[in-house]
CSV table of C-alpha atoms in Angstrom, one decimal:
chain,number,residue,atom,x,y,z
A,1,MET,CA,21.4,-185.1,85.9
A,2,GLY,CA,22.7,-188.6,85.2
A,3,LYS,CA,25.4,-191.2,84.9
A,4,ALA,CA,26.9,-192.5,81.6
A,5,LEU,CA,29.1,-195.6,81.1
A,6,ILE,CA,31.3,-195.0,78.1
A,7,ILE,CA,32.8,-198.1,76.6
A,8,GLY,CA,35.9,-197.4,74.5
A,9,CYS,CA,38.8,-195.0,74.8
A,10,GLY,CA,40.0,-194.4,71.3
A,11,GLY,CA,39.9,-191.2,69.3
A,12,VAL,CA,36.1,-190.8,69.0
A,13,ALA,CA,35.6,-191.8,72.7
A,14,SER,CA,38.2,-189.2,73.7
A,15,VAL,CA,36.2,-186.5,72.0
A,16,ALA,CA,32.9,-187.7,73.4
A,17,ILE,CA,34.4,-187.8,76.9
A,18,HIS,CA,35.8,-184.3,76.6
A,19,LYS,CA,32.4,-183.1,75.6
A,20,CYS,CA,30.6,-184.9,78.4
A,21,CYS,CA,33.0,-183.1,80.8
A,22,GLN,CA,32.1,-179.7,79.2
A,23,ASN,CA,28.5,-180.6,79.8
A,24,SER,CA,28.6,-181.4,83.6
A,25,ASP,CA,25.0,-180.3,84.2
A,26,VAL,CA,23.8,-183.3,82.2
A,27,PHE,CA,26.8,-185.7,82.7
A,28,GLU,CA,27.3,-185.5,86.4
A,29,HIS,CA,29.2,-188.8,86.5
A,30,ILE,CA,30.9,-190.8,83.8
A,31,CYS,CA,32.8,-194.1,83.9
A,32,ILE,CA,35.3,-194.7,81.1
A,33,ALA,CA,35.7,-198.4,80.4
A,34,SER,CA,38.1,-200.1,78.0
A,35,ARG,CA,40.2,-203.3,77.7
A,36,THR,CA,43.3,-201.1,78.4
A,37,LEU,CA,42.7,-199.5,81.8
A,38,SER,CA,45.8,-197.3,81.5
A,39,LYS,CA,44.3,-195.3,78.6
A,40,CYS,CA,41.2,-194.7,80.7
A,41,ASP,CA,43.2,-193.6,83.7
A,42,ALA,CA,45.4,-191.2,81.6
A,43,LEU,CA,42.3,-189.5,80.2
A,44,LYS,CA,40.8,-189.2,83.6
A,45,ALA,CA,44.0,-187.6,84.9
A,46,LYS,CA,43.9,-185.1,82.1
A,47,LEU,CA,40.3,-184.1,82.4
A,48,GLN,CA,39.3,-184.4,86.1
A,49,PRO,CA,41.0,-181.3,87.4
A,50,ASN,CA,39.1,-179.1,85.0
A,51,THR,CA,35.5,-180.5,85.1
A,52,ALA,CA,32.7,-180.8,87.6
A,53,THR,CA,31.9,-184.2,86.1
A,54,ARG,CA,33.0,-187.0,88.4
A,55,ILE,CA,35.1,-189.5,86.4
A,56,THR,CA,35.8,-193.1,87.3
A,57,THR,CA,37.4,-195.8,85.2
A,58,ALA,CA,37.1,-199.6,84.7
A,59,GLN,CA,38.7,-202.4,82.7
A,60,VAL,CA,36.3,-204.5,80.6
A,61,ASN,CA,36.4,-206.9,77.7
A,62,ALA,CA,33.6,-205.7,75.5
A,63,ASP,CA,33.4,-209.1,73.8
A,64,ASP,CA,32.4,-210.7,77.2
A,65,VAL,CA,28.7,-210.2,78.0
A,66,ASN,CA,29.1,-211.4,81.6
A,67,GLU,CA,31.9,-208.9,82.2
A,68,LEU,CA,29.8,-206.1,80.7
A,69,ILE,CA,26.8,-207.1,82.8
A,70,ALA,CA,28.9,-207.1,86.0
A,71,LEU,CA,30.3,-203.6,85.2
A,72,ILE,CA,26.8,-202.2,84.5
A,73,ARG,CA,25.4,-203.7,87.6
A,74,ASP,CA,28.2,-202.3,89.7
A,75,TYR,CA,28.2,-198.8,88.2
A,76,ARG,CA,24.4,-198.6,87.5
A,77,PRO,CA,24.5,-196.0,84.7
A,78,ASP,CA,21.5,-194.3,83.2
A,79,VAL,CA,22.8,-194.9,79.7
A,80,VAL,CA,25.6,-196.9,78.1
A,81,LEU,CA,27.4,-195.1,75.3
A,82,ASN,CA,29.1,-197.7,73.0
A,83,LEU,CA,32.2,-196.3,71.4
A,84,ALA,CA,34.0,-199.6,71.1
A,85,LEU,CA,34.3,-201.6,67.8
A,86,PRO,CA,31.2,-202.3,65.7
A,87,TYR,CA,32.0,-206.0,66.2
A,88,GLN,CA,31.0,-205.5,69.9
A,89,ASP,CA,27.6,-203.9,69.4
A,90,LEU,CA,25.6,-207.1,70.1
A,91,THR,CA,27.4,-208.1,73.3
A,92,ILE,CA,26.9,-204.6,74.7
A,93,MET,CA,23.2,-204.6,73.6
A,94,GLU,CA,22.8,-208.0,75.4
A,95,ALA,CA,24.3,-206.5,78.6
A,96,CYS,CA,22.0,-203.5,78.4
A,97,LEU,CA,19.0,-205.8,78.0
A,98,ALA,CA,20.1,-207.9,81.0
A,99,THR,CA,20.4,-204.8,83.1
A,100,LYS,CA,17.6,-202.7,81.6
A,101,THR,CA,19.9,-199.9,80.6
A,102,HIS,CA,19.5,-197.5,77.7
A,103,TYR,CA,22.0,-198.0,74.8
A,104,VAL,CA,23.6,-195.6,72.3
A,105,ASP,CA,26.1,-196.3,69.5
A,106,THR,CA,27.6,-194.7,66.5
A,107,ALA,CA,27.9,-197.5,63.9
A,108,ASN,CA,26.0,-200.6,63.0
A,109,TYR,CA,27.1,-204.1,63.9
A,110,GLU,CA,29.6,-205.9,61.7
A,111,PRO,CA,30.5,-209.6,62.0
A,112,GLU,CA,34.3,-209.7,62.4
A,113,ASP,CA,34.7,-212.4,59.7
A,114,THR,CA,32.6,-210.8,57.0
A,115,ALA,CA,32.7,-207.2,55.6
A,116,LYS,CA,29.0,-206.7,55.7
A,117,PHE,CA,27.2,-203.6,56.9
A,118,GLU,CA,23.6,-203.8,57.7
A,119,TYR,CA,21.2,-203.2,60.6
A,120,SER,CA,19.4,-206.6,60.5
A,121,TRP,CA,21.3,-208.0,63.5
A,122,GLN,CA,20.4,-205.0,65.7
A,123,TRP,CA,16.9,-204.5,64.4
A,124,ALA,CA,16.3,-208.1,65.6
A,125,TYR,CA,16.4,-206.7,69.1
A,126,ARG,CA,13.4,-204.4,68.7
A,127,GLU,CA,10.8,-206.4,70.5
A,128,ARG,CA,13.1,-207.3,73.4
A,129,PHE,CA,14.2,-203.7,74.0
A,130,GLU,CA,10.6,-202.6,73.8
A,131,GLN,CA,9.4,-205.2,76.3
A,132,ALA,CA,12.3,-204.2,78.6
A,133,GLY,CA,11.1,-200.6,78.5
A,134,ILE,CA,14.5,-199.3,77.4
A,135,THR,CA,15.7,-197.3,74.3
A,136,ALA,CA,18.5,-198.4,71.9
A,137,LEU,CA,19.6,-195.4,69.8
A,138,LEU,CA,21.5,-196.6,66.7
A,139,GLY,CA,24.0,-194.5,64.8
A,140,SER,CA,24.5,-191.3,66.8
A,141,GLY,CA,27.7,-190.3,65.0
A,142,PHE,CA,27.8,-188.0,61.9
A,143,ASP,CA,27.2,-190.5,59.1
A,144,PRO,CA,25.3,-192.3,60.3
A,145,GLY,CA,23.9,-189.9,62.8
A,146,VAL,CA,23.8,-186.2,62.0
A,147,THR,CA,22.9,-187.1,58.4
A,148,GLY,CA,19.7,-188.9,59.8
A,149,VAL,CA,18.9,-185.9,62.0
A,150,PHE,CA,19.4,-183.6,59.0
A,151,SER,CA,17.0,-185.8,57.0
A,152,ALA,CA,14.3,-185.7,59.8
A,153,TYR,CA,14.8,-181.9,60.1
A,154,ALA,CA,14.4,-181.4,56.3
A,155,LEU,CA,11.3,-183.5,56.2
A,156,LYS,CA,9.7,-181.7,59.2
A,157,HIS,CA,10.5,-178.2,58.2
A,158,HIS,CA,11.0,-178.0,54.4
A,159,PHE,CA,9.3,-180.9,52.5
A,160,ASP,CA,6.1,-182.7,52.3
A,161,GLU,CA,8.1,-185.5,50.6
A,162,ILE,CA,11.8,-186.0,50.0
A,163,HIS,CA,12.4,-187.8,46.7
A,164,TYR,CA,16.1,-187.7,46.3
A,165,LEU,CA,18.9,-187.6,48.9
A,166,ASP,CA,22.6,-187.4,48.3
A,167,ILE,CA,24.9,-187.6,51.4
A,168,LEU,CA,28.3,-186.1,50.7
A,169,ASP,CA,31.2,-186.7,53.1
A,170,CYS,CA,34.3,-184.6,52.3
A,171,ASN,CA,37.5,-184.7,54.2
A,172,GLY,CA,39.8,-182.0,52.9
A,173,GLY,CA,42.4,-182.6,55.6
A,174,ASP,CA,46.1,-183.2,55.0
A,175,HIS,CA,48.1,-185.2,57.7
A,176,GLY,CA,51.3,-185.4,55.6
A,177,TYR,CA,51.6,-189.2,55.6
A,178,PRO,CA,51.6,-191.1,52.2
A,179,PHE,CA,48.9,-193.3,53.6
A,180,ALA,CA,46.9,-193.2,56.8
A,181,THR,CA,43.3,-193.5,57.8
A,182,ASN,CA,41.4,-190.9,59.9
A,183,PHE,CA,39.5,-193.5,61.9
A,184,ASN,CA,40.1,-197.2,62.8
A,185,PRO,CA,42.1,-198.5,59.8
A,186,GLU,CA,40.5,-201.9,59.9
A,187,ILE,CA,36.9,-200.5,59.8
A,188,ASN,CA,37.9,-197.8,57.3
A,189,ILE,CA,39.5,-200.1,54.8
A,190,ARG,CA,36.7,-202.7,55.1
A,191,GLU,CA,34.2,-200.0,54.3
A,192,VAL,CA,35.9,-198.5,51.3
A,193,SER,CA,37.1,-201.8,49.7
A,194,ALA,CA,33.6,-203.3,49.8
A,195,LYS,CA,31.2,-203.1,46.8
A,196,GLY,CA,29.2,-199.9,46.6
A,197,SER,CA,25.5,-199.7,46.5
A,198,TYR,CA,22.6,-197.2,46.4
A,199,TRP,CA,18.9,-197.4,47.0
A,200,GLN,CA,16.6,-196.6,44.0
A,201,ASP,CA,12.9,-197.3,43.3
A,202,GLY,CA,12.6,-199.7,46.2
A,203,LYS,CA,15.7,-201.8,45.6
A,204,TRP,CA,19.4,-201.9,46.0
A,205,ILE,CA,21.7,-201.2,43.0
A,206,GLU,CA,25.2,-202.7,43.5
A,207,THR,CA,28.4,-201.3,42.0
A,208,GLU,CA,32.0,-202.3,42.0
A,209,PRO,CA,34.2,-200.6,44.6
A,210,MET,CA,35.0,-197.0,43.6
A,211,GLU,CA,33.2,-197.5,40.2
A,212,ILE,CA,31.1,-194.3,40.4
A,213,LYS,CA,33.0,-191.1,40.7
A,214,ARG,CA,31.8,-187.5,40.8
A,215,VAL,CA,33.5,-184.1,41.4
A,216,TYR,CA,32.0,-181.6,43.8
A,217,ASP,CA,33.0,-178.1,44.9
A,218,PHE,CA,32.8,-178.1,48.7
A,219,GLU,CA,32.6,-174.9,50.8
A,220,GLY,CA,35.8,-174.5,52.8
A,221,VAL,CA,37.6,-177.3,50.8
A,222,GLY,CA,37.2,-176.7,47.1
A,223,GLN,CA,36.8,-179.3,44.3
A,224,LYS,CA,37.3,-182.9,45.3
A,225,ASP,CA,36.9,-186.3,43.7
A,226,MET,CA,34.2,-188.3,45.5
A,227,TYR,CA,33.1,-191.9,45.1
A,228,LEU,CA,29.9,-193.8,45.7
A,229,LEU,CA,30.0,-196.2,48.6
A,230,HIS,CA,27.6,-198.3,50.5
A,231,HIS,CA,26.7,-196.8,53.9
A,232,GLU,CA,24.5,-198.1,56.6
A,233,GLU,CA,22.2,-195.0,57.0
A,234,ILE,CA,20.9,-195.6,53.5
A,235,GLU,CA,19.2,-198.7,54.8
A,236,SER,CA,17.3,-197.0,57.6
A,237,LEU,CA,16.5,-193.8,55.7
A,238,ALA,CA,15.0,-195.8,52.9
A,239,LEU,CA,12.4,-197.1,55.5
A,240,ASN,CA,11.9,-193.8,57.4
A,241,LEU,CA,11.6,-191.2,54.6
A,242,PRO,CA,8.2,-191.5,53.0
A,243,GLY,CA,8.2,-191.0,49.2
A,244,ILE,CA,11.9,-191.5,48.9
A,245,ARG,CA,13.0,-192.6,45.4
A,246,ARG,CA,16.8,-192.6,45.6
A,247,ILE,CA,19.5,-192.4,48.3
A,248,ARG,CA,23.2,-192.3,47.5
A,249,PHE,CA,26.3,-191.8,49.7
A,250,PHE,CA,29.6,-190.3,48.4
A,251,MET,CA,32.9,-189.9,50.1
A,252,THR,CA,36.0,-188.0,48.9
A,253,PHE,CA,39.4,-189.7,48.5
A,254,GLY,CA,42.7,-188.3,47.3
A,255,GLN,CA,44.7,-190.1,44.6
A,256,SER,CA,47.5,-191.1,47.0
A,257,TYR,CA,45.1,-192.9,49.3
A,258,LEU,CA,43.5,-194.8,46.4
A,259,THR,CA,46.9,-195.7,44.9
A,260,HIS,CA,48.2,-197.1,48.2
A,261,LEU,CA,44.9,-198.9,48.9
A,262,LYS,CA,45.0,-200.6,45.5
A,263,CYS,CA,48.5,-201.7,46.0
A,264,LEU,CA,47.7,-203.1,49.5
A,265,GLU,CA,44.7,-204.9,48.0
A,266,ASN,CA,46.8,-206.4,45.2
A,267,VAL,CA,49.2,-208.0,47.6
A,268,GLY,CA,46.5,-209.3,50.0
A,269,MET,CA,47.1,-206.9,52.9
A,270,THR,CA,43.4,-205.8,53.1
A,271,SER,CA,42.1,-209.4,53.4
A,272,ILE,CA,40.1,-210.4,56.4
A,273,GLN,CA,40.8,-214.1,55.9
A,274,PRO,CA,43.3,-215.6,58.3
A,275,ILE,CA,46.6,-216.8,57.0
A,276,GLU,CA,49.3,-218.8,58.7
A,277,TYR,CA,52.5,-216.9,59.6
A,278,GLU,CA,55.3,-218.5,61.6
A,279,GLY,CA,53.0,-221.1,63.0
A,280,LYS,CA,50.3,-218.5,64.0
A,281,GLN,CA,47.0,-217.5,62.4
A,282,ILE,CA,47.0,-213.8,61.6
A,283,VAL,CA,44.5,-211.6,59.7
A,284,PRO,CA,46.4,-209.4,57.2
A,285,LEU,CA,44.1,-206.4,57.7
A,286,GLN,CA,44.6,-206.5,61.4
A,287,PHE,CA,48.4,-206.7,60.9
A,288,LEU,CA,48.1,-203.7,58.6
A,289,ARG,CA,46.2,-201.8,61.2
A,290,ALA,CA,49.0,-202.4,63.6
A,291,VAL,CA,51.7,-200.8,61.4
A,292,LEU,CA,49.6,-197.8,60.2
A,293,PRO,CA,49.6,-194.5,62.1
A,294,ASP,CA,47.2,-194.5,65.0
A,295,PRO,CA,44.3,-192.2,63.9
A,296,ALA,CA,44.4,-190.6,67.4
A,297,SER,CA,47.9,-189.4,66.6
A,298,LEU,CA,46.9,-187.4,63.5
A,299,GLY,CA,45.4,-184.4,65.4
A,300,PRO,CA,48.5,-182.2,65.7
A,301,ARG,CA,49.6,-182.7,62.1
A,302,THR,CA,46.3,-182.6,60.2
A,303,VAL,CA,45.3,-179.3,58.6
A,304,GLY,CA,42.3,-178.3,56.5
A,305,LYS,CA,38.6,-178.9,56.9
A,306,THR,CA,35.8,-181.4,56.5
A,307,ASN,CA,32.4,-180.7,54.9
A,308,ILE,CA,29.7,-183.3,55.5
A,309,GLY,CA,26.0,-182.8,54.6
A,310,CYS,CA,22.9,-183.8,52.7
A,311,ILE,CA,21.4,-182.5,49.5
A,312,PHE,CA,17.6,-183.1,49.3
A,313,GLN,CA,15.2,-182.8,46.4
A,314,GLY,CA,11.4,-183.1,46.8
A,315,VAL,CA,8.2,-181.2,47.0
A,316,LYS,CA,6.6,-178.7,49.3
A,317,ASP,CA,3.0,-177.5,48.8
A,318,GLY,CA,3.1,-179.1,45.3
A,319,ASN,CA,6.2,-177.3,44.2
A,320,PRO,CA,9.7,-178.8,43.5
A,321,LYS,CA,12.3,-177.9,46.1
A,322,ARG,CA,16.0,-178.5,46.7
A,323,TYR,CA,17.8,-178.0,50.1
A,324,TYR,CA,21.3,-178.5,51.4
A,325,LEU,CA,22.2,-179.0,55.1
A,326,TYR,CA,25.8,-179.3,56.0
A,327,ASN,CA,28.6,-178.7,58.5
A,328,VAL,CA,32.1,-177.4,57.9
A,329,CYS,CA,34.7,-178.4,60.6
A,330,ASP,CA,38.3,-177.3,60.9
A,331,HIS,CA,40.9,-179.9,61.9
A,332,GLN,CA,43.1,-177.6,63.8
A,333,GLU,CA,40.3,-175.9,65.7
A,334,CYS,CA,39.2,-179.4,66.8
A,335,TYR,CA,42.8,-180.2,67.9
A,336,ARG,CA,43.1,-177.0,69.9
A,337,GLU,CA,39.8,-177.7,71.7
A,338,VAL,CA,40.0,-181.4,72.5
A,339,GLY,CA,43.3,-182.7,71.0
A,340,SER,CA,41.6,-184.5,68.1
A,341,GLN,CA,41.4,-184.2,64.3
A,342,ALA,CA,38.0,-183.4,62.8
A,343,ILE,CA,37.0,-186.9,61.8
A,344,SER,CA,36.9,-188.0,65.5
A,345,TYR,CA,35.4,-184.7,66.5
A,346,THR,CA,32.4,-184.9,64.0
A,347,THR,CA,31.6,-188.4,65.4
A,348,GLY,CA,32.3,-187.8,69.1
A,349,VAL,CA,30.2,-184.7,69.5
A,350,PRO,CA,27.0,-186.3,68.1
A,351,ALA,CA,27.7,-189.4,70.3
A,352,MET,CA,27.6,-187.1,73.4
A,353,ILE,CA,24.5,-185.4,72.1
A,354,GLY,CA,22.7,-188.7,71.5
A,355,ALA,CA,23.4,-189.8,75.1
A,356,MET,CA,22.3,-186.4,76.3
A,357,MET,CA,19.0,-186.7,74.5
A,358,ILE,CA,18.4,-190.0,76.4
A,359,LEU,CA,19.5,-188.6,79.8
A,360,GLN,CA,17.3,-185.5,79.4
A,361,GLY,CA,14.3,-187.6,78.4
A,362,LYS,CA,13.9,-185.7,75.2
A,363,TRP,CA,14.2,-188.9,73.3
A,364,ASN,CA,12.4,-191.7,75.1
A,365,LYS,CA,10.9,-194.5,73.0
A,366,PRO,CA,11.4,-198.1,74.2
A,367,GLY,CA,12.7,-200.3,71.4
A,368,VAL,CA,15.5,-200.2,68.9
A,369,HIS,CA,15.5,-197.0,66.8
A,370,ASN,CA,17.6,-195.2,64.2
A,371,ILE,CA,18.3,-191.6,64.9
A,372,GLU,CA,16.0,-190.1,62.3
A,373,GLU,CA,12.9,-191.6,64.1
A,374,PHE,CA,13.1,-188.9,66.8
A,375,ASP,CA,12.3,-185.2,66.9
A,376,PRO,CA,15.3,-183.6,65.2
A,377,ASP,CA,14.9,-180.1,66.7
A,378,PRO,CA,16.6,-180.5,70.1
A,379,PHE,CA,19.5,-182.4,68.5
A,380,MET,CA,19.9,-179.6,65.8
A,381,ASP,CA,20.0,-177.0,68.6
A,382,ALA,CA,22.6,-179.0,70.5
A,383,LEU,CA,24.8,-179.3,67.4
A,384,ASN,CA,25.0,-175.5,67.3
A,385,ARG,CA,25.8,-175.3,71.0
A,386,TRP,CA,28.4,-178.0,71.2
A,387,GLY,CA,30.7,-177.4,68.3
A,388,LEU,CA,29.1,-178.6,65.0
A,389,PRO,CA,27.1,-175.6,63.8
A,390,TRP,CA,25.1,-176.4,60.6
A,391,LYS,CA,24.6,-174.3,57.5
A,392,GLU,CA,21.9,-174.4,54.9
A,393,SER,CA,21.4,-173.6,51.2
A,394,PHE,CA,18.2,-173.4,49.3
A,395,ASP,CA,19.8,-173.5,45.8
A,396,PRO,CA,22.6,-176.1,46.0
A,397,VAL,CA,24.5,-177.5,43.0
A,398,LEU,CA,23.1,-181.0,42.5
A,399,VAL,CA,25.1,-184.2,41.9
A,400,ASP,CA,24.4,-185.7,38.5
């Protein structure tokens, strides 16, 4: 059916590429492009003998717009799936504009020198993408991503208005290390060490990092401590859910993780401000990333499950209603299927589905759009088919 250029070859990209190769009717040809060509070639060698999808590889510096443009013009994909770092979103979007190619990513742009998570930089491209007649689909991971699709589905099928939304992200996995992150350490630590915030009554309420704690009993995992964080999908959902009064995002953390993180913060290792070391400028957080375990290596040793979902409260036909949509994913089942732990799996599968929605023409709206702006039904069907079946409850326990 089409060709996809996949930029990035880390843990999430590996899952998405595995899934593209399982879905050869849609992904007839893919090109895996990364700064490190050997990683792309190794993945191709592993997958090509067992798929009808034709795989090619390329080396590209995703910080260089001209290199990206040259690659896109040479390969001529129908869609570019950006699974590189969030710092590179804008250069890849610029290249897609120059070549009039559809664009999909999983996380919003972040400036490398500031821990700031917001969509303003990417939303500034709306008019240019619309005029070019191409679609940019933002945030096709799990959170953001599936959580937005869940919200659109709940509004379409179960509510006249959604008033309260709590997004709960629980990782009950155990990898055996005293301290490691389940996705890019630099991005993960920037996210959790930033100030928290939630949206209520038309404005942002800011909190100190990890200030608000709740305990929740998750199916498949059990009781876990969870903490309120800022997360980018709150920003778009606040605009796209009519009648919404409050949106919060919670993520679970174990005590060992929090203790190690506090110690690293106290000694300056989570800083993103450059320091001089032996005559060179280094960023402490980037050095820390280099010494921590590679998230892609955690698959064989991680056991347990994730549980990620949305609890909605609102009204239907004048009556109050509550509704819970969620997915439970097993780390070891993911590893047996694609060689990855569940954190990468729950992001990589929706990334493939988002690109599939574009290639199939089911989602086709020129401009820059967040995932909840499209019809959720085909995406929800694809989640069940491609490894992330969803569950629902009509009487969930609420978060106070």
